[in-house]
PDB file of C-alpha atoms in Angstrom:
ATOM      1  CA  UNK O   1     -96.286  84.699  -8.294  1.00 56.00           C
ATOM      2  CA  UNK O   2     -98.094  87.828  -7.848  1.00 61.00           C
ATOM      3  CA  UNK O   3     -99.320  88.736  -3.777  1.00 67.00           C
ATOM      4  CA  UNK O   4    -103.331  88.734  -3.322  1.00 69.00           C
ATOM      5  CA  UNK O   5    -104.791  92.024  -2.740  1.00 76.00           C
ATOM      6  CA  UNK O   6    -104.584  92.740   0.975  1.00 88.00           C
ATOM      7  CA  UNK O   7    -108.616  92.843   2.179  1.00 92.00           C
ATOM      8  CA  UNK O   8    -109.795  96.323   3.856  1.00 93.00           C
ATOM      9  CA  UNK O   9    -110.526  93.870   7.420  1.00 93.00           C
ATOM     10  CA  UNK O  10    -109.295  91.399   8.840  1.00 94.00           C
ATOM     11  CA  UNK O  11    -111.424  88.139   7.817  1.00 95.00           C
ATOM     12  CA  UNK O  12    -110.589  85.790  11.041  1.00 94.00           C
ATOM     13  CA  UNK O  13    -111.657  88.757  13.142  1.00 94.00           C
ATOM     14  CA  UNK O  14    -114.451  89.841  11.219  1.00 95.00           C
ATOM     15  CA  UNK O  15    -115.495  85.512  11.723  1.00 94.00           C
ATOM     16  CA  UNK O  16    -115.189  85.883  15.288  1.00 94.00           C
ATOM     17  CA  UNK O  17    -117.377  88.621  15.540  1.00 96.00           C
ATOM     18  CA  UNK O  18    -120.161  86.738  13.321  1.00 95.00           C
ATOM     19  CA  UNK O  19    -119.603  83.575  15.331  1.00 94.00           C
ATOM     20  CA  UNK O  20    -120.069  85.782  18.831  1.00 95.00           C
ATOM     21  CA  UNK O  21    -123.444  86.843  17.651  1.00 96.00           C
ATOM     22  CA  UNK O  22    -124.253  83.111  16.437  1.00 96.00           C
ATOM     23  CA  UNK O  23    -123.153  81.090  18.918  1.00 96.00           C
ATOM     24  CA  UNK O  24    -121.506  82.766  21.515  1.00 95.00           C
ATOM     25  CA  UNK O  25    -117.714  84.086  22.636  1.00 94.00           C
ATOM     26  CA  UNK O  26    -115.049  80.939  21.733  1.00 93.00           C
ATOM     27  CA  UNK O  27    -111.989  82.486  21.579  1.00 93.00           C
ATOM     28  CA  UNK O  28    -110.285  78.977  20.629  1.00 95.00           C
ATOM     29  CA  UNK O  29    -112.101  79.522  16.825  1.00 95.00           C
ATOM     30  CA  UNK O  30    -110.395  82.619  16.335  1.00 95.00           C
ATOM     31  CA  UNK O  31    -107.145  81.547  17.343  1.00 96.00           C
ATOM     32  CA  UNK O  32    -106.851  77.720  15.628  1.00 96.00           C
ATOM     33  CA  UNK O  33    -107.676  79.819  12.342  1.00 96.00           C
ATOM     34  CA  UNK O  34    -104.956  81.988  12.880  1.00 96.00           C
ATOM     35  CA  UNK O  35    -102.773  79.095  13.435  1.00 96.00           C
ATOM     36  CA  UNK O  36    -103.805  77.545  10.413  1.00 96.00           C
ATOM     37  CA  UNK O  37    -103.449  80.790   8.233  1.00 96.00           C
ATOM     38  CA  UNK O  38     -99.985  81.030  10.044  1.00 97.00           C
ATOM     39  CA  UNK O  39     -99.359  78.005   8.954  1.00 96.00           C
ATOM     40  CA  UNK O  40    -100.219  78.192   5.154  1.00 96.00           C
ATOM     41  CA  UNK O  41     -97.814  81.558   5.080  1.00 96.00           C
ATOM     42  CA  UNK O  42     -95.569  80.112   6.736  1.00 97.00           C
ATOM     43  CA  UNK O  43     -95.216  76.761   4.581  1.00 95.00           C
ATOM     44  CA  UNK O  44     -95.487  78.665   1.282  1.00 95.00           C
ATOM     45  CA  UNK O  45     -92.796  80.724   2.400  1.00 97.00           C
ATOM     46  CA  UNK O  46     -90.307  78.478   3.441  1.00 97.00           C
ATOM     47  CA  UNK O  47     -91.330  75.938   0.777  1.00 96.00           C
ATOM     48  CA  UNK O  48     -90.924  78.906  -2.129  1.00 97.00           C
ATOM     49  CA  UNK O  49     -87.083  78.909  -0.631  1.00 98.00           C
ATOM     50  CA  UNK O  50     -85.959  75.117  -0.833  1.00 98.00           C
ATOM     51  CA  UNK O  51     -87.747  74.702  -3.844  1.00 97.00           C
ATOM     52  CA  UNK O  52     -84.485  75.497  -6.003  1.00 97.00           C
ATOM     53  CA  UNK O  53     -83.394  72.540  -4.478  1.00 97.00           C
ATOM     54  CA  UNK O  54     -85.685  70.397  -5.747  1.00 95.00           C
ATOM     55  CA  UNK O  55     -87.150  70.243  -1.912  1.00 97.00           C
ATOM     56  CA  UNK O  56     -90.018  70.989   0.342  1.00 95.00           C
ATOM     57  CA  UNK O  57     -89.753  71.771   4.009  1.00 95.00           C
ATOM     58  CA  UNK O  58     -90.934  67.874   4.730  1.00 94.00           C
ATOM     59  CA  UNK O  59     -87.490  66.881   2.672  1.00 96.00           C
ATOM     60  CA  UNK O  60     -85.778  69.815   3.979  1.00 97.00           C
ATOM     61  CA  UNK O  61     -86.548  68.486   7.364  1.00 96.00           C
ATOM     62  CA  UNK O  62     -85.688  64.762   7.474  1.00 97.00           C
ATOM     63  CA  UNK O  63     -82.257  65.882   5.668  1.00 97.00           C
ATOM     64  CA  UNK O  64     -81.392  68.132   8.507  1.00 97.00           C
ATOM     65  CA  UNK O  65     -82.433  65.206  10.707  1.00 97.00           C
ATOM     66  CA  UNK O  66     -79.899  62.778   8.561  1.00 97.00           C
ATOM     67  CA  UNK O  67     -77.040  65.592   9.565  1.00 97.00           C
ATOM     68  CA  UNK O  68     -77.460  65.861  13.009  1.00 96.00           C
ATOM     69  CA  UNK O  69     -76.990  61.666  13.271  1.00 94.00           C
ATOM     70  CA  UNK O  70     -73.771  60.941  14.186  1.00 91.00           C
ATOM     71  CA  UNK O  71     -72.972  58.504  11.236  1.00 91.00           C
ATOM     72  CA  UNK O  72     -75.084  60.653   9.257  1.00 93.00           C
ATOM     73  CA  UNK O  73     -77.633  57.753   8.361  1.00 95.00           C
ATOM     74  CA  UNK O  74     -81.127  56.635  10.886  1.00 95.00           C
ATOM     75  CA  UNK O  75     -83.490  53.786  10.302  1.00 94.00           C
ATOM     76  CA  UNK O  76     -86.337  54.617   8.618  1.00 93.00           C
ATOM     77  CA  UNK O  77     -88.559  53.875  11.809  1.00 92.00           C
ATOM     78  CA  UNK O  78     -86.434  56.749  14.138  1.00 94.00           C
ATOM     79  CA  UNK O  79     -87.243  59.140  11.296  1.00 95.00           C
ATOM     80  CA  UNK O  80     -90.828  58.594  11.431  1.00 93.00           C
ATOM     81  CA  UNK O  81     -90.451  58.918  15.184  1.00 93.00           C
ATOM     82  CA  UNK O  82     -88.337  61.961  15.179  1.00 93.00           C
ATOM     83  CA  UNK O  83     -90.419  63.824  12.397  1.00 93.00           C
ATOM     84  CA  UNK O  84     -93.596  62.772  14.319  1.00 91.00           C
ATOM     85  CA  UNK O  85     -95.026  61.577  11.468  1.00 91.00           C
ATOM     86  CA  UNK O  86     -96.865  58.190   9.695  1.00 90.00           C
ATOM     87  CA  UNK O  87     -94.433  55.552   7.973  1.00 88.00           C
ATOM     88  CA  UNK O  88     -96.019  55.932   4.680  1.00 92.00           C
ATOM     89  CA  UNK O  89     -95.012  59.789   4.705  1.00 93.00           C
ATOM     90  CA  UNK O  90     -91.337  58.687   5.356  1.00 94.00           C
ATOM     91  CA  UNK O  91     -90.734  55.889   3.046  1.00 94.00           C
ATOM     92  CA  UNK O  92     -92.154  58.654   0.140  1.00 96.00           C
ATOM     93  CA  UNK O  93     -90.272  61.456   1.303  1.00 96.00           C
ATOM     94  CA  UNK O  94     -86.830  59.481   1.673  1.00 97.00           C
ATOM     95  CA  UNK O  95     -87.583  57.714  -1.593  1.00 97.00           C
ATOM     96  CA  UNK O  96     -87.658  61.386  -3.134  1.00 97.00           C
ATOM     97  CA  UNK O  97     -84.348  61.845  -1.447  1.00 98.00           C
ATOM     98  CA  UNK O  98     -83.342  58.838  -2.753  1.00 97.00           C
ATOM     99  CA  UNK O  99     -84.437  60.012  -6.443  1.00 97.00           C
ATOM    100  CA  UNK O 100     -82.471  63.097  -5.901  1.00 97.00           C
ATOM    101  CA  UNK O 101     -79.254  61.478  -5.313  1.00 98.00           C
ATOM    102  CA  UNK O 102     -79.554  63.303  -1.753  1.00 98.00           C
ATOM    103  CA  UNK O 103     -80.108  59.959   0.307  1.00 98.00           C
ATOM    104  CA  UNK O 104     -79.307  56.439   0.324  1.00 97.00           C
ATOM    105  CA  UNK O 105     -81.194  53.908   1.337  1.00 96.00           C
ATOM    106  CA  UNK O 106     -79.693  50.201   2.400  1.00 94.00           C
ATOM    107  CA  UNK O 107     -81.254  47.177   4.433  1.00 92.00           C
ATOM    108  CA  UNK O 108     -80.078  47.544   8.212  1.00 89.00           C
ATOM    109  CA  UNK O 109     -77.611  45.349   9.478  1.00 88.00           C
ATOM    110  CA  UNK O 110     -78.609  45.578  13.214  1.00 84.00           C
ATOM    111  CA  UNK O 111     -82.528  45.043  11.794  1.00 81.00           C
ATOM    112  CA  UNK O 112     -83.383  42.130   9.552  1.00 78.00           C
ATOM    113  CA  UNK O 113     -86.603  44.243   8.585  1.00 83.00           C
ATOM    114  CA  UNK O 114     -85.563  47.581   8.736  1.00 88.00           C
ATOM    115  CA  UNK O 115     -84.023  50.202   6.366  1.00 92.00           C
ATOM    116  CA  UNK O 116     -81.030  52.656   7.045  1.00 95.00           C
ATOM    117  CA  UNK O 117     -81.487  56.177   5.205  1.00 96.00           C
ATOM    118  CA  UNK O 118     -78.053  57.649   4.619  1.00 97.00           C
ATOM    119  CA  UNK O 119     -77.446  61.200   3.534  1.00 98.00           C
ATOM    120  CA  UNK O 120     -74.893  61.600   0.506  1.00 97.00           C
ATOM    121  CA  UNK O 121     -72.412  64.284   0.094  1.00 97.00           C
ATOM    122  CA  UNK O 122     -74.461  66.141  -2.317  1.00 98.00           C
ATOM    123  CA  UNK O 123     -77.186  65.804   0.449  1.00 98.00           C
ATOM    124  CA  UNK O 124     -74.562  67.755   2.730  1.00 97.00           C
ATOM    125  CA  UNK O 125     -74.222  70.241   0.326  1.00 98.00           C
ATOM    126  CA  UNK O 126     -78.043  70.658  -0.585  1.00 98.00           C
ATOM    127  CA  UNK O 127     -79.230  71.148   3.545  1.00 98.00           C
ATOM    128  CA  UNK O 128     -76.356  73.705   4.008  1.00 98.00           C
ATOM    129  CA  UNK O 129     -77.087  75.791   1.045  1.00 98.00           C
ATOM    130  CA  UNK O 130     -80.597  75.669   1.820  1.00 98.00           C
ATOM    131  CA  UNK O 131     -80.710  76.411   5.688  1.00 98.00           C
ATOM    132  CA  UNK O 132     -78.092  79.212   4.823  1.00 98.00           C
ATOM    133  CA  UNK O 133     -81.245  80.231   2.912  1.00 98.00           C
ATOM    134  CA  UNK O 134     -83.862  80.172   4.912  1.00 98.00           C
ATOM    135  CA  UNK O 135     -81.335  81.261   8.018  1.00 98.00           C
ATOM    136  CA  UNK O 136     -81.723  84.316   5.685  1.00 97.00           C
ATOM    137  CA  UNK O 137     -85.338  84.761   5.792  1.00 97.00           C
ATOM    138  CA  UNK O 138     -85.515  83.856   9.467  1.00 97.00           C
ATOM    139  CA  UNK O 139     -87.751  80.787   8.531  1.00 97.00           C
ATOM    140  CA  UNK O 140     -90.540  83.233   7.446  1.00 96.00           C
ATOM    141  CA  UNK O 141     -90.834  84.589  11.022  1.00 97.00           C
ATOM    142  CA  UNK O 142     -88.890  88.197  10.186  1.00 96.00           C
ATOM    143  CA  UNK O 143     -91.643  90.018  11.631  1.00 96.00           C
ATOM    144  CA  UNK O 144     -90.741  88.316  15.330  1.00 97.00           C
ATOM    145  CA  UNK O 145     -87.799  88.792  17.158  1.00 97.00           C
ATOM    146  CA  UNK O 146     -86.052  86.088  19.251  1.00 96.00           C
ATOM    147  CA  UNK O 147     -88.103  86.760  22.545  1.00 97.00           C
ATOM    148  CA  UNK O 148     -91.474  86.674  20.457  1.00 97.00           C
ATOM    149  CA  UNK O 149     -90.129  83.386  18.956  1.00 97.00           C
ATOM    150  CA  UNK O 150     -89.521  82.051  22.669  1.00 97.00           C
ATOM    151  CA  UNK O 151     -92.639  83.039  23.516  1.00 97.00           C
ATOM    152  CA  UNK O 152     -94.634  81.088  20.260  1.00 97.00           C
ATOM    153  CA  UNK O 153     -92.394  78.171  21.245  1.00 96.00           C
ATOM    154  CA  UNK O 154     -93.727  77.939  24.577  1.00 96.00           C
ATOM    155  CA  UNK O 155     -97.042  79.184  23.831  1.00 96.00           C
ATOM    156  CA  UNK O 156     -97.121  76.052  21.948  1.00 95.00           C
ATOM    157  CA  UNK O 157     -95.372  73.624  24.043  1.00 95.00           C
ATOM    158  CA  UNK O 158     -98.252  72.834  26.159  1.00 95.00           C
ATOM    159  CA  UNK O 159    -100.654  71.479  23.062  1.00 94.00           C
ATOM    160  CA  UNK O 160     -97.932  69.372  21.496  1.00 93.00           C
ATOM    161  CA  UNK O 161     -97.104  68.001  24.987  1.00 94.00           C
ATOM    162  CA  UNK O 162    -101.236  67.201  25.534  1.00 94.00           C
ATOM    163  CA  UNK O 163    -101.074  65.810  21.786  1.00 91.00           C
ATOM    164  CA  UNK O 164     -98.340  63.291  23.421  1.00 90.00           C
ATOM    165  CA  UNK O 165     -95.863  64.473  21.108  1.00 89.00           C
ATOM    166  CA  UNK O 166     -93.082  64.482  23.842  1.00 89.00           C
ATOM    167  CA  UNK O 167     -93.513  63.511  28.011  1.00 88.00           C
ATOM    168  CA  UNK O 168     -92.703  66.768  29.257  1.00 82.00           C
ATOM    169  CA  UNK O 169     -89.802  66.928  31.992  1.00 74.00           C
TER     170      UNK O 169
END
């Protein structure tokens, strides 16, 4: 996979400038499309490292979520909750799990409807290898130290507490 040419300018800021003389100074433009750009580095990045494991940072995720259980297995429903994100995308990215031989999946015994996702030992073995990884690469964010990665953390707190992620303390 061969890097794009780097441009001579940068394009978001080179936007913001065009959208100043259109419509007027909005600051928020410039900075949800360097989010989003941030984002797409970010995830190729990260996902180009658990890949070897047959994973992507979605999988990644719910199987370090699996570890930090105590019994090492959630219902299906806390994962959703936990991962903050819709029960279809759970059930699908377990179920890969599942096809991987990294999870296990059984009806709950405290829940009559629900499912228990359980990781397995080559599960174990698969989330360690791959956070050593990306421990390694400092999840893509190499070019930060830790006070700059305080700082994005907090920066950010605020929206994902407005988006009702969380009810702040």
């Amino acid at each position: 996979m061969s890097k794009p040419l780097s441009l001579s300018f940068d394009p978001i800021a080179r936007a913001d400038e065009l959208w100043k003389r259109r419509w007027g100074s909005v600051p928020s433009m410039a900075a949800i499309t360097s989010i989003m750009r941030a984002q797409q580095i970010l995830l190729g990045q990260v996902d180009a490292v658990v890949k070897p494991y047959g994973l992507t940072f979605a999988r990644y995720e719910a199987l370090v979520l699996l570890t930090f259980s105590q019994a090492g297995e959630l219902p299906m429903s806390k994962i959703g909750e936990r991962l903050m994100v819709h029960p279809t995308s759970v059930t699908n990215t377990v179920d890969r799990l599942v096809k991987s031989g990294l999870v296990d999946k059984r009806p709950n015994p405290n829940d009559g409807r629900g499912t228990l996702a359980s990781i397995t030992d080559r599960g174990r073995e698969v989330v360690e290898a791959a956070t050593r990884d990306l421990m390694a690469m400092d999840f893509g964010l190499g070019t930060y130290d830790a006070a700059d990665c305080s700082n994005i953390f907090e920066m950010l707190r605020p929206l994902r507490v407005s988006a009702g992620d969380f009810d702040e303390e």
